[in-house]
Amino acid sequence: MLKGKRIVVGVTGGIAAYKSAELLREFIRREADVRVIMTKNAAEFITPLTLQTLSGNPVFCDMFSLIKESEIAHIALAEYGDMMLIAPATANVIGKIASGIADDLLTTTIMATKAPVLLCPAMNTNMYTNVIVRENIEKLTARGYLFVEPAHGELACKSEGMGRLAEVSEIVEEVESILTVKDLKGERILVTAGPTREPFDPVRYITNYSSGKMGYALARIAERRGAEVTLISGPSSLPVPRGVKFIPISSAVEMRDAVMENLEASTVIIKAAAVADYRPVVCSNAKIKKQDGPLAISLTRNPDIISEIGKKKGERILVGFAMESENLIENAKAKMLEKNMDLIIANDLTEEGAGFQTDTNIVKILSRNEEIEELPLMNKAEVANRILDRVKEIITRKGFKGSRG
Ligand code: CTP
């Protein structure tokens, strides 16, 4: 998602400067084009050579260096970036920007840029809570500068508190969000994810191998693309994507109830959950003791949630998944038509790299106009983007705006 994006990373002089190396690696891994500006003090903590080697580009430290013959560095860098990021951002650099001081390459470039600027403060707790720093952050926020709050934890000065540089993953997430076009703004997307658990006594249940990865990726990317997202999820160990309304459930019946409660308010419903088709008829109040001979547990059908949505959806867009081990296209197509879906994402359980637990997926997207889009092996975030592209296409084609019922 950061492929080809131009990011100018400013590094200032704090102990967390070494973490900028890790941050750069993440950007490079995502194929972003990164230029680094270091302050004089930052170079006391980490060498320009380290950041130059990681970014694959010259590192700029000097106000009076030229990029190409006559290009002035700060102007060229200010115009170059799709965004600027300062990590770590010291109290000093925050103060300088807030006061309009531009006395080195980094602050001059910040002054000259029209691109979004994200600051990731890292400093001692007392400095971070100092009223002057607070006022500077408030002032910059009001002017449209963006911040990733520092984390709480042990600090370099051995004290404990707020001030550690935010996790690299959190900073990357924020950068990806800033650089993503908000083309799903105005949509309210309901995503279901994960497995369901169908208990038959207080300590045992029937479930499946779903990890929730596909549904969580859809929720995360939809939020990033500007949608209001509600995620209804069965048990999963994944972190809840930020900015998403989260409704945890356990059984298929609970999922059905939660979905129906939220259906009316949604414009798009994406059913990525692996819902158990059956549940035990009886759930014993006491633990079932073992005994000689076999044990039989009778099962009854669970509600088919997607069919129920299909009947009530009106103009809402309904996206379902089909997991098949044979006749993938025919079975998926039949499911889509029978259950009144607009799109169905078919994956073949027999293919390596597809389906449950993996970080990747290989899917085919079938739509009602007979189109079949076959996607190669991709990570689930990319698959999520492609699915949402197709949802966006339907919204545009039908000329939908805001709520629909
Ligand atoms: N689904 C649902 N409610 C169920 C079972 C499945 O809403 N009780 C949804 C899933 O979230 C998915 C789609 O239905 O989007 C297809 O699920 P799948 O298990 O592949 O298909 P089934 O319709 O259950 O058909 P079969 O088991 O016969 O393959």
CSV table of C-alpha atoms and ligand atoms in Angstrom, one decimal:
chain,number,residue,atom,x,y,z
A,1,MET,CA,0.0,0.0,0.0
A,2,LEU,CA,3.0,2.3,0.3
A,3,LYS,CA,4.5,1.1,-3.0
A,4,GLY,CA,5.9,4.1,-4.8
A,5,LYS,CA,4.8,6.6,-2.1
A,6,ARG,CA,7.3,9.3,-1.3
A,7,ILE,CA,8.0,9.8,2.4
A,8,VAL,CA,10.4,12.3,3.8
A,9,VAL,CA,11.4,11.1,7.2
A,10,GLY,CA,12.9,13.6,9.7
A,11,VAL,CA,14.9,12.2,12.6
A,12,THR,CA,15.7,14.4,15.6
A,13,GLY,CA,18.0,14.0,18.5
A,14,GLY,CA,16.5,11.8,21.1
A,15,ILE,CA,17.5,8.3,22.4
A,16,ALA,CA,14.6,6.9,20.2
A,17,ALA,CA,16.5,8.0,17.1
A,18,TYR,CA,17.8,4.4,16.7
A,19,LYS,CA,14.2,3.3,16.2
A,20,SER,CA,14.0,5.3,13.0
A,21,ALA,CA,16.2,2.6,11.5
A,22,GLU,CA,13.5,0.0,12.1
A,23,LEU,CA,10.9,2.4,10.8
A,24,LEU,CA,12.8,2.9,7.6
A,25,ARG,CA,13.1,-0.8,7.1
A,26,GLU,CA,9.4,-1.2,7.3
A,27,PHE,CA,8.9,1.5,4.7
A,28,ILE,CA,11.4,0.0,2.4
A,29,ARG,CA,9.9,-3.4,2.8
A,30,ARG,CA,6.6,-1.9,1.6
A,31,GLU,CA,8.5,-0.4,-1.4
A,32,ALA,CA,8.0,3.2,-0.4
A,33,ASP,CA,10.5,5.8,-1.7
A,34,VAL,CA,12.1,7.3,1.4
A,35,ARG,CA,14.3,10.4,1.9
A,36,VAL,CA,15.8,11.1,5.3
A,37,ILE,CA,16.6,14.4,6.9
A,38,MET,CA,18.6,14.3,10.1
A,39,THR,CA,19.2,17.1,12.6
A,40,LYS,CA,22.7,17.7,13.9
A,41,ASN,CA,21.7,16.2,17.3
A,42,ALA,CA,20.1,13.1,15.7
A,43,ALA,CA,23.5,12.3,14.2
A,44,GLU,CA,24.9,12.1,17.8
A,45,PHE,CA,22.5,9.1,18.4
A,46,ILE,CA,22.6,7.3,15.0
A,47,THR,CA,24.9,7.7,12.1
A,48,PRO,CA,23.7,9.1,8.7
A,49,LEU,CA,25.4,6.1,7.1
A,50,THR,CA,23.1,3.7,8.8
A,51,LEU,CA,20.0,5.5,7.6
A,52,GLN,CA,21.5,6.0,4.1
A,53,THR,CA,22.2,2.3,3.8
A,54,LEU,CA,18.7,1.4,4.9
A,55,SER,CA,16.9,4.0,2.8
A,56,GLY,CA,19.1,3.4,-0.3
A,57,ASN,CA,19.2,7.2,-0.7
A,58,PRO,CA,21.6,10.0,0.5
A,59,VAL,CA,20.7,11.3,3.9
A,60,PHE,CA,20.4,15.1,4.2
A,61,CYS,CA,21.8,16.9,7.2
A,62,ASP,CA,23.0,20.2,5.9
A,63,MET,CA,20.9,23.2,5.3
A,64,PHE,CA,23.2,24.3,2.5
A,65,SER,CA,23.6,21.1,0.6
A,66,LEU,CA,22.3,21.0,-3.0
A,67,ILE,CA,20.4,18.0,-4.3
A,68,LYS,CA,21.1,18.4,-8.0
A,69,GLU,CA,23.3,21.2,-9.2
A,70,SER,CA,21.1,24.1,-8.4
A,71,GLU,CA,18.1,22.6,-6.6
A,72,ILE,CA,17.9,23.9,-3.0
A,73,ALA,CA,17.6,20.9,-0.7
A,74,HIS,CA,14.7,22.1,1.5
A,75,ILE,CA,12.6,23.3,-1.4
A,76,ALA,CA,13.2,20.1,-3.3
A,77,LEU,CA,12.5,17.9,-0.3
A,78,ALA,CA,9.4,19.9,0.7
A,79,GLU,CA,7.9,19.4,-2.8
A,80,TYR,CA,9.1,15.8,-3.1
A,81,GLY,CA,7.2,14.1,-0.3
A,82,ASP,CA,3.6,12.8,-0.4
A,83,MET,CA,4.0,13.3,3.3
A,84,MET,CA,6.5,14.2,5.9
A,85,LEU,CA,7.1,12.3,9.1
A,86,ILE,CA,9.2,13.2,12.1
A,87,ALA,CA,10.1,10.2,14.3
A,88,PRO,CA,11.2,10.7,16.9
A,89,ALA,CA,10.1,14.3,17.4
A,90,THR,CA,11.7,16.0,20.4
A,91,ALA,CA,10.1,18.7,22.5
A,92,ASN,CA,12.6,21.0,20.8
A,93,VAL,CA,11.5,20.4,17.2
A,94,ILE,CA,7.8,20.5,18.2
A,95,GLY,CA,8.5,23.9,19.9
A,96,LYS,CA,10.4,25.2,16.9
A,97,ILE,CA,7.7,24.3,14.4
A,98,ALA,CA,5.0,25.7,16.6
A,99,SER,CA,6.9,29.0,16.9
A,100,GLY,CA,7.7,29.2,13.2
A,101,ILE,CA,11.4,28.8,13.7
A,102,ALA,CA,13.2,27.4,10.7
A,103,ASP,CA,16.8,27.3,11.5
A,104,ASP,CA,18.0,24.0,10.0
A,105,LEU,CA,17.2,21.7,7.1
A,106,LEU,CA,14.4,19.8,8.8
A,107,THR,CA,12.5,22.8,10.2
A,108,THR,CA,12.9,24.7,7.0
A,109,THR,CA,11.6,21.8,4.9
A,110,ILE,CA,8.6,21.5,7.3
A,111,MET,CA,8.0,25.2,6.9
A,112,ALA,CA,8.1,24.9,3.1
A,113,THR,CA,6.0,21.8,2.6
A,114,LYS,CA,2.3,21.6,1.6
A,115,ALA,CA,2.2,17.8,2.3
A,116,PRO,CA,0.7,16.3,5.4
A,117,VAL,CA,3.1,16.3,8.4
A,118,LEU,CA,3.0,13.6,11.0
A,119,LEU,CA,4.9,14.0,14.3
A,120,CYS,CA,5.8,11.1,16.6
A,121,PRO,CA,6.9,12.6,19.9
A,122,ALA,CA,9.3,10.8,22.2
A,123,MET,CA,10.7,12.3,25.3
A,124,ASN,CA,10.8,12.1,29.1
A,125,THR,CA,7.3,12.1,30.7
A,126,ASN,CA,7.8,15.4,32.5
A,127,MET,CA,8.8,17.0,29.3
A,128,TYR,CA,5.8,15.5,27.5
A,129,THR,CA,3.3,16.7,30.1
A,130,ASN,CA,5.0,20.1,30.4
A,131,VAL,CA,2.4,22.7,29.7
A,132,ILE,CA,4.6,24.4,27.1
A,133,VAL,CA,4.9,21.1,25.1
A,134,ARG,CA,1.1,20.5,25.5
A,135,GLU,CA,0.3,24.0,24.2
A,136,ASN,CA,2.7,23.5,21.2
A,137,ILE,CA,1.0,20.2,20.4
A,138,GLU,CA,-2.4,21.7,20.7
A,139,LYS,CA,-1.4,24.6,18.5
A,140,LEU,CA,0.0,22.4,15.8
A,141,THR,CA,-3.0,20.0,15.9
A,142,ALA,CA,-5.3,23.0,15.4
A,143,ARG,CA,-3.2,23.9,12.3
A,144,GLY,CA,-3.6,20.4,10.8
A,145,TYR,CA,-0.4,18.8,11.9
A,146,LEU,CA,-0.9,15.1,12.8
A,147,PHE,CA,0.5,13.2,15.8
A,148,VAL,CA,1.0,9.7,16.9
A,149,GLU,CA,0.8,9.7,20.7
A,150,PRO,CA,3.8,8.3,22.5
A,151,ALA,CA,3.4,5.0,24.4
A,152,HIS,CA,3.4,4.4,28.1
A,153,GLY,CA,6.3,2.3,29.5
A,154,GLU,CA,9.9,2.3,30.7
A,155,LEU,CA,11.8,5.3,29.5
A,156,ALA,CA,15.6,5.6,28.7
A,157,CYS,CA,16.0,7.7,31.9
A,158,LYS,CA,14.8,4.7,33.8
A,159,SER,CA,11.5,6.3,34.9
A,160,GLU,CA,8.1,4.9,33.9
A,161,GLY,CA,5.5,6.9,32.1
A,162,MET,CA,4.2,8.3,28.9
A,163,GLY,CA,6.9,9.3,26.4
A,164,ARG,CA,8.3,6.2,24.6
A,165,LEU,CA,8.1,6.5,20.8
A,166,ALA,CA,4.9,4.8,19.6
A,167,GLU,CA,5.3,1.2,18.3
A,168,VAL,CA,6.8,1.1,14.8
A,169,SER,CA,3.7,-0.8,13.6
A,170,GLU,CA,1.4,1.9,14.9
A,171,ILE,CA,3.4,4.6,13.1
A,172,VAL,CA,3.4,2.6,9.8
A,173,GLU,CA,-0.4,2.1,10.2
A,174,GLU,CA,-0.9,5.9,10.6
A,175,VAL,CA,1.3,6.6,7.6
A,176,GLU,CA,-0.6,4.1,5.5
A,177,SER,CA,-3.8,5.7,6.6
A,178,ILE,CA,-2.7,9.2,5.8
A,179,LEU,CA,-1.6,8.1,2.3
A,180,THR,CA,-4.8,6.3,1.5
A,181,VAL,CA,-7.5,7.9,-0.6
A,182,LYS,CA,-10.7,8.1,1.4
A,183,ASP,CA,-12.9,6.8,-1.4
A,184,LEU,CA,-15.3,5.0,1.0
A,185,LYS,CA,-16.2,8.0,3.0
A,186,GLY,CA,-19.9,8.1,3.8
A,187,GLU,CA,-20.2,4.3,3.7
A,188,ARG,CA,-21.0,2.3,6.8
A,189,ILE,CA,-19.5,-1.1,6.4
A,190,LEU,CA,-20.4,-4.1,8.6
A,191,VAL,CA,-17.8,-6.8,8.6
A,192,THR,CA,-18.1,-10.2,10.2
A,193,ALA,CA,-15.0,-12.2,10.9
A,194,GLY,CA,-13.5,-15.2,12.7
A,195,PRO,CA,-15.0,-18.5,13.7
A,196,THR,CA,-18.0,-19.2,15.9
A,197,ARG,CA,-18.0,-21.4,18.9
A,198,GLU,CA,-20.9,-23.8,19.5
A,199,PRO,CA,-20.7,-25.1,23.1
A,200,PHE,CA,-22.0,-28.5,24.3
A,201,ASP,CA,-20.9,-28.2,27.9
A,202,PRO,CA,-19.3,-25.4,30.0
A,203,VAL,CA,-15.8,-26.4,28.8
A,204,ARG,CA,-16.2,-27.7,25.3
A,205,TYR,CA,-17.3,-26.4,22.0
A,206,ILE,CA,-17.4,-27.1,18.2
A,207,THR,CA,-15.5,-24.6,16.1
A,208,ASN,CA,-13.4,-24.3,12.9
A,209,TYR,CA,-9.9,-23.1,12.0
A,210,SER,CA,-10.8,-19.6,11.0
A,211,SER,CA,-8.3,-17.0,12.4
A,212,GLY,CA,-10.3,-13.9,11.4
A,213,LYS,CA,-7.4,-12.6,9.3
A,214,MET,CA,-9.4,-11.9,6.2
A,215,GLY,CA,-12.2,-10.1,8.0
A,216,TYR,CA,-9.9,-8.1,10.2
A,217,ALA,CA,-8.0,-7.0,7.1
A,218,LEU,CA,-11.2,-5.9,5.4
A,219,ALA,CA,-12.3,-3.9,8.5
A,220,ARG,CA,-8.8,-2.3,8.8
A,221,ILE,CA,-8.6,-1.3,5.1
A,222,ALA,CA,-12.2,-0.1,4.9
A,223,GLU,CA,-11.6,2.1,7.9
A,224,ARG,CA,-8.4,3.4,6.3
A,225,ARG,CA,-10.4,4.2,3.1
A,226,GLY,CA,-12.7,6.4,5.1
A,227,ALA,CA,-15.6,4.1,5.8
A,228,GLU,CA,-17.3,3.9,9.2
A,229,VAL,CA,-16.7,0.2,10.2
A,230,THR,CA,-18.4,-2.1,12.6
A,231,LEU,CA,-16.6,-5.5,13.1
A,232,ILE,CA,-18.6,-8.4,14.5
A,233,SER,CA,-16.1,-11.1,15.4
A,234,GLY,CA,-16.0,-14.5,16.8
A,235,PRO,CA,-13.1,-15.4,19.1
A,236,SER,CA,-9.8,-14.3,17.5
A,237,SER,CA,-6.4,-13.5,18.9
A,238,LEU,CA,-6.0,-10.6,16.4
A,239,PRO,CA,-5.8,-7.0,17.7
A,240,VAL,CA,-8.9,-4.9,16.9
A,241,PRO,CA,-8.1,-2.5,14.1
A,242,ARG,CA,-8.1,1.0,15.3
A,243,GLY,CA,-11.0,3.3,14.6
A,244,VAL,CA,-13.4,0.3,14.2
A,245,LYS,CA,-16.5,-0.3,16.3
A,246,PHE,CA,-15.9,-3.8,17.7
A,247,ILE,CA,-18.7,-6.2,18.7
A,248,PRO,CA,-17.3,-9.5,20.1
A,249,ILE,CA,-19.6,-12.5,19.9
A,250,SER,CA,-19.1,-16.2,20.4
A,251,SER,CA,-21.8,-18.4,18.8
A,252,ALA,CA,-23.6,-18.2,15.4
A,253,VAL,CA,-26.9,-17.2,17.1
A,254,GLU,CA,-25.1,-14.3,18.8
A,255,MET,CA,-23.6,-13.3,15.5
A,256,ARG,CA,-27.0,-13.3,13.8
A,257,ASP,CA,-28.5,-11.1,16.6
A,258,ALA,CA,-25.6,-8.7,16.4
A,259,VAL,CA,-25.7,-8.5,12.6
A,260,MET,CA,-29.5,-8.0,12.5
A,261,GLU,CA,-29.2,-5.2,15.1
A,262,ASN,CA,-26.6,-3.4,12.9
A,263,LEU,CA,-28.1,-4.2,9.5
A,264,GLU,CA,-30.4,-1.2,9.2
A,265,ALA,CA,-27.6,1.3,9.8
A,266,SER,CA,-25.2,-0.3,7.3
A,267,THR,CA,-24.7,0.4,3.6
A,268,VAL,CA,-22.4,-2.5,2.9
A,269,ILE,CA,-22.2,-5.9,4.6
A,270,ILE,CA,-19.2,-8.2,4.2
A,271,LYS,CA,-19.6,-11.7,5.6
A,272,ALA,CA,-16.1,-13.0,6.0
A,273,ALA,CA,-16.9,-15.0,9.1
A,274,ALA,CA,-16.7,-18.8,9.1
A,275,VAL,CA,-20.0,-19.5,10.7
A,276,ALA,CA,-20.6,-23.0,12.1
A,277,ASP,CA,-23.6,-24.4,10.1
A,278,TYR,CA,-24.6,-26.6,13.1
A,279,ARG,CA,-24.7,-26.3,16.9
A,280,PRO,CA,-25.3,-29.0,19.6
A,281,VAL,CA,-29.0,-29.3,20.3
A,282,VAL,CA,-28.3,-29.2,24.0
A,283,CYS,CA,-25.6,-27.5,25.9
A,284,SER,CA,-25.2,-29.3,29.2
A,285,ASN,CA,-25.0,-27.1,32.4
A,286,ALA,CA,-22.5,-29.5,33.9
A,287,LYS,CA,-19.3,-30.9,32.3
A,288,ILE,CA,-20.1,-34.1,30.5
A,289,LYS,CA,-18.2,-37.0,32.2
A,290,LYS,CA,-16.5,-39.6,30.2
A,291,GLN,CA,-18.1,-43.1,30.1
A,292,ASP,CA,-17.6,-46.4,28.3
A,293,GLY,CA,-18.6,-46.5,24.7
A,294,PRO,CA,-19.1,-43.8,22.1
A,295,LEU,CA,-20.6,-40.4,22.8
A,296,ALA,CA,-23.1,-39.0,20.4
A,297,ILE,CA,-23.9,-35.3,20.2
A,298,SER,CA,-26.9,-34.3,18.2
A,299,LEU,CA,-26.6,-31.2,16.1
A,300,THR,CA,-29.2,-28.8,14.8
A,301,ARG,CA,-28.9,-26.2,12.0
A,302,ASN,CA,-27.7,-22.7,12.8
A,303,PRO,CA,-29.4,-19.7,11.2
A,304,ASP,CA,-28.0,-19.0,7.8
A,305,ILE,CA,-27.1,-15.4,8.5
A,306,ILE,CA,-26.3,-14.3,4.9
A,307,SER,CA,-29.5,-15.7,3.5
A,308,GLU,CA,-31.4,-13.7,6.1
A,309,ILE,CA,-29.5,-10.5,5.2
A,310,GLY,CA,-30.1,-11.3,1.5
A,311,LYS,CA,-33.9,-11.3,2.0
A,312,LYS,CA,-33.8,-7.9,3.9
A,313,LYS,CA,-30.9,-6.1,2.3
A,314,GLY,CA,-32.8,-3.7,0.0
A,315,GLU,CA,-30.2,-1.6,-1.8
A,316,ARG,CA,-27.4,-2.5,0.5
A,317,ILE,CA,-24.4,-4.2,-1.0
A,318,LEU,CA,-23.9,-7.8,0.3
A,319,VAL,CA,-20.6,-9.5,-0.1
A,320,GLY,CA,-20.2,-13.2,0.9
A,321,PHE,CA,-17.4,-15.7,0.9
A,322,ALA,CA,-17.4,-19.3,-0.4
A,323,MET,CA,-14.9,-21.9,0.8
A,324,GLU,CA,-15.0,-24.9,-1.5
A,325,SER,CA,-13.0,-27.9,-2.1
A,326,GLU,CA,-14.6,-28.8,-5.4
A,327,ASN,CA,-16.4,-27.1,-8.3
A,328,LEU,CA,-15.4,-23.7,-6.9
A,329,ILE,CA,-16.9,-21.4,-9.6
A,330,GLU,CA,-20.2,-23.2,-10.0
A,331,ASN,CA,-20.8,-23.6,-6.3
A,332,ALA,CA,-19.8,-20.1,-5.5
A,333,LYS,CA,-22.0,-18.7,-8.3
A,334,ALA,CA,-25.0,-20.7,-7.2
A,335,LYS,CA,-24.5,-19.5,-3.6
A,336,MET,CA,-24.3,-15.8,-4.7
A,337,LEU,CA,-27.5,-16.0,-6.7
A,338,GLU,CA,-29.4,-18.1,-4.2
A,339,LYS,CA,-28.5,-15.9,-1.2
A,340,ASN,CA,-28.9,-12.5,-3.1
A,341,MET,CA,-25.3,-11.4,-2.8
A,342,ASP,CA,-23.8,-8.7,-5.0
A,343,LEU,CA,-20.3,-10.2,-4.9
A,344,ILE,CA,-18.9,-13.5,-3.7
A,345,ILE,CA,-15.3,-14.2,-2.9
A,346,ALA,CA,-14.4,-17.8,-3.7
A,347,ASN,CA,-11.5,-19.6,-2.3
A,348,ASP,CA,-10.3,-23.0,-3.0
A,349,LEU,CA,-9.4,-24.8,0.2
A,350,THR,CA,-7.1,-27.2,-1.6
A,351,GLU,CA,-4.8,-24.4,-2.9
A,352,GLU,CA,-1.6,-23.7,-0.9
A,353,GLY,CA,-1.6,-20.2,0.6
A,354,ALA,CA,-5.4,-19.8,0.5
A,355,GLY,CA,-8.0,-20.0,3.2
A,356,PHE,CA,-7.8,-20.2,7.0
A,357,GLN,CA,-4.9,-19.2,9.2
A,358,THR,CA,-2.6,-18.0,6.4
A,359,ASP,CA,-1.5,-14.4,5.9
A,360,THR,CA,-2.2,-14.8,2.2
A,361,ASN,CA,-5.1,-15.8,0.1
A,362,ILE,CA,-5.9,-16.8,-3.5
A,363,VAL,CA,-9.4,-15.7,-4.4
A,364,LYS,CA,-11.7,-15.3,-7.3
A,365,ILE,CA,-14.2,-12.5,-7.1
A,366,LEU,CA,-17.5,-13.3,-8.8
A,367,SER,CA,-20.1,-10.6,-9.5
A,368,ARG,CA,-23.7,-10.7,-10.7
A,369,ASN,CA,-22.7,-9.5,-14.2
A,370,GLU,CA,-20.9,-12.8,-14.8
A,371,GLU,CA,-17.5,-11.3,-14.4
A,372,ILE,CA,-14.9,-13.4,-12.7
A,373,GLU,CA,-11.8,-11.7,-11.4
A,374,GLU,CA,-9.0,-14.2,-10.6
A,375,LEU,CA,-6.4,-12.8,-8.2
A,376,PRO,CA,-3.0,-14.3,-7.8
A,377,LEU,CA,-1.5,-15.2,-4.4
A,378,MET,CA,-1.6,-11.9,-2.3
A,379,ASN,CA,-1.5,-10.9,1.3
A,380,LYS,CA,-4.9,-10.5,2.9
A,381,ALA,CA,-4.6,-6.7,3.1
A,382,GLU,CA,-4.1,-6.5,-0.7
A,383,VAL,CA,-7.0,-8.9,-1.2
A,384,ALA,CA,-9.1,-6.7,1.1
A,385,ASN,CA,-8.2,-3.7,-1.1
A,386,ARG,CA,-9.3,-5.5,-4.3
A,387,ILE,CA,-12.6,-6.6,-2.7
A,388,LEU,CA,-13.3,-3.0,-1.6
A,389,ASP,CA,-12.3,-1.7,-5.1
A,390,ARG,CA,-15.1,-3.9,-6.4
A,391,VAL,CA,-17.6,-2.7,-3.8
A,392,LYS,CA,-16.6,0.9,-4.7
A,393,GLU,CA,-17.3,0.1,-8.3
A,394,ILE,CA,-20.8,-1.0,-7.5
A,395,ILE,CA,-21.5,2.1,-5.4
A,396,THR,CA,-20.3,4.3,-8.3
A,397,ARG,CA,-22.1,2.4,-11.0
A,398,LYS,CA,-25.4,2.5,-9.1
A,399,GLY,CA,-24.8,6.2,-8.1
A,400,PHE,CA,-25.4,5.4,-4.4
A,401,LYS,CA,-25.0,8.2,-1.9
A,402,GLY,CA,-25.3,7.8,1.9
A,403,SER,CA,-27.9,5.6,3.4
A,404,ARG,CA,-29.8,3.0,1.5
A,405,GLY,CA,-32.5,0.6,2.5
B,1,CTP,N1,-22.7,-18.0,6.3
B,1,CTP,C1,-23.7,-17.4,7.1
B,1,CTP,N2,-24.3,-18.2,8.0
B,1,CTP,C2,-24.1,-19.5,8.1
B,1,CTP,C3,-23.1,-20.1,7.3
B,1,CTP,C4,-22.4,-19.3,6.4
B,1,CTP,O1,-23.9,-16.2,7.0
B,1,CTP,N3,-24.8,-20.2,9.0
B,1,CTP,C5,-22.0,-17.1,5.3
B,1,CTP,C6,-20.5,-17.1,5.5
B,1,CTP,O2,-20.1,-16.0,6.3
B,1,CTP,C7,-20.0,-16.9,4.0
B,1,CTP,C8,-21.1,-17.6,3.2
B,1,CTP,O3,-22.2,-17.8,4.1
B,1,CTP,O4,-20.0,-15.5,3.6
B,1,CTP,C9,-20.7,-18.9,2.7
B,1,CTP,O5,-20.3,-19.8,3.6
B,1,CTP,P1,-20.0,-21.4,3.3
B,1,CTP,O6,-19.8,-22.1,4.6
B,1,CTP,O7,-19.0,-21.5,2.2
B,1,CTP,O8,-21.3,-21.8,2.6
B,1,CTP,P2,-22.7,-22.4,3.0
B,1,CTP,O9,-23.7,-21.5,2.5
B,1,CTP,O10,-22.6,-22.7,4.5
B,1,CTP,O11,-22.8,-23.7,2.2
B,1,CTP,P3,-22.1,-25.2,2.3
B,1,CTP,O12,-21.7,-25.4,3.7
B,1,CTP,O13,-23.1,-26.0,1.8
B,1,CTP,O14,-20.9,-25.1,1.4
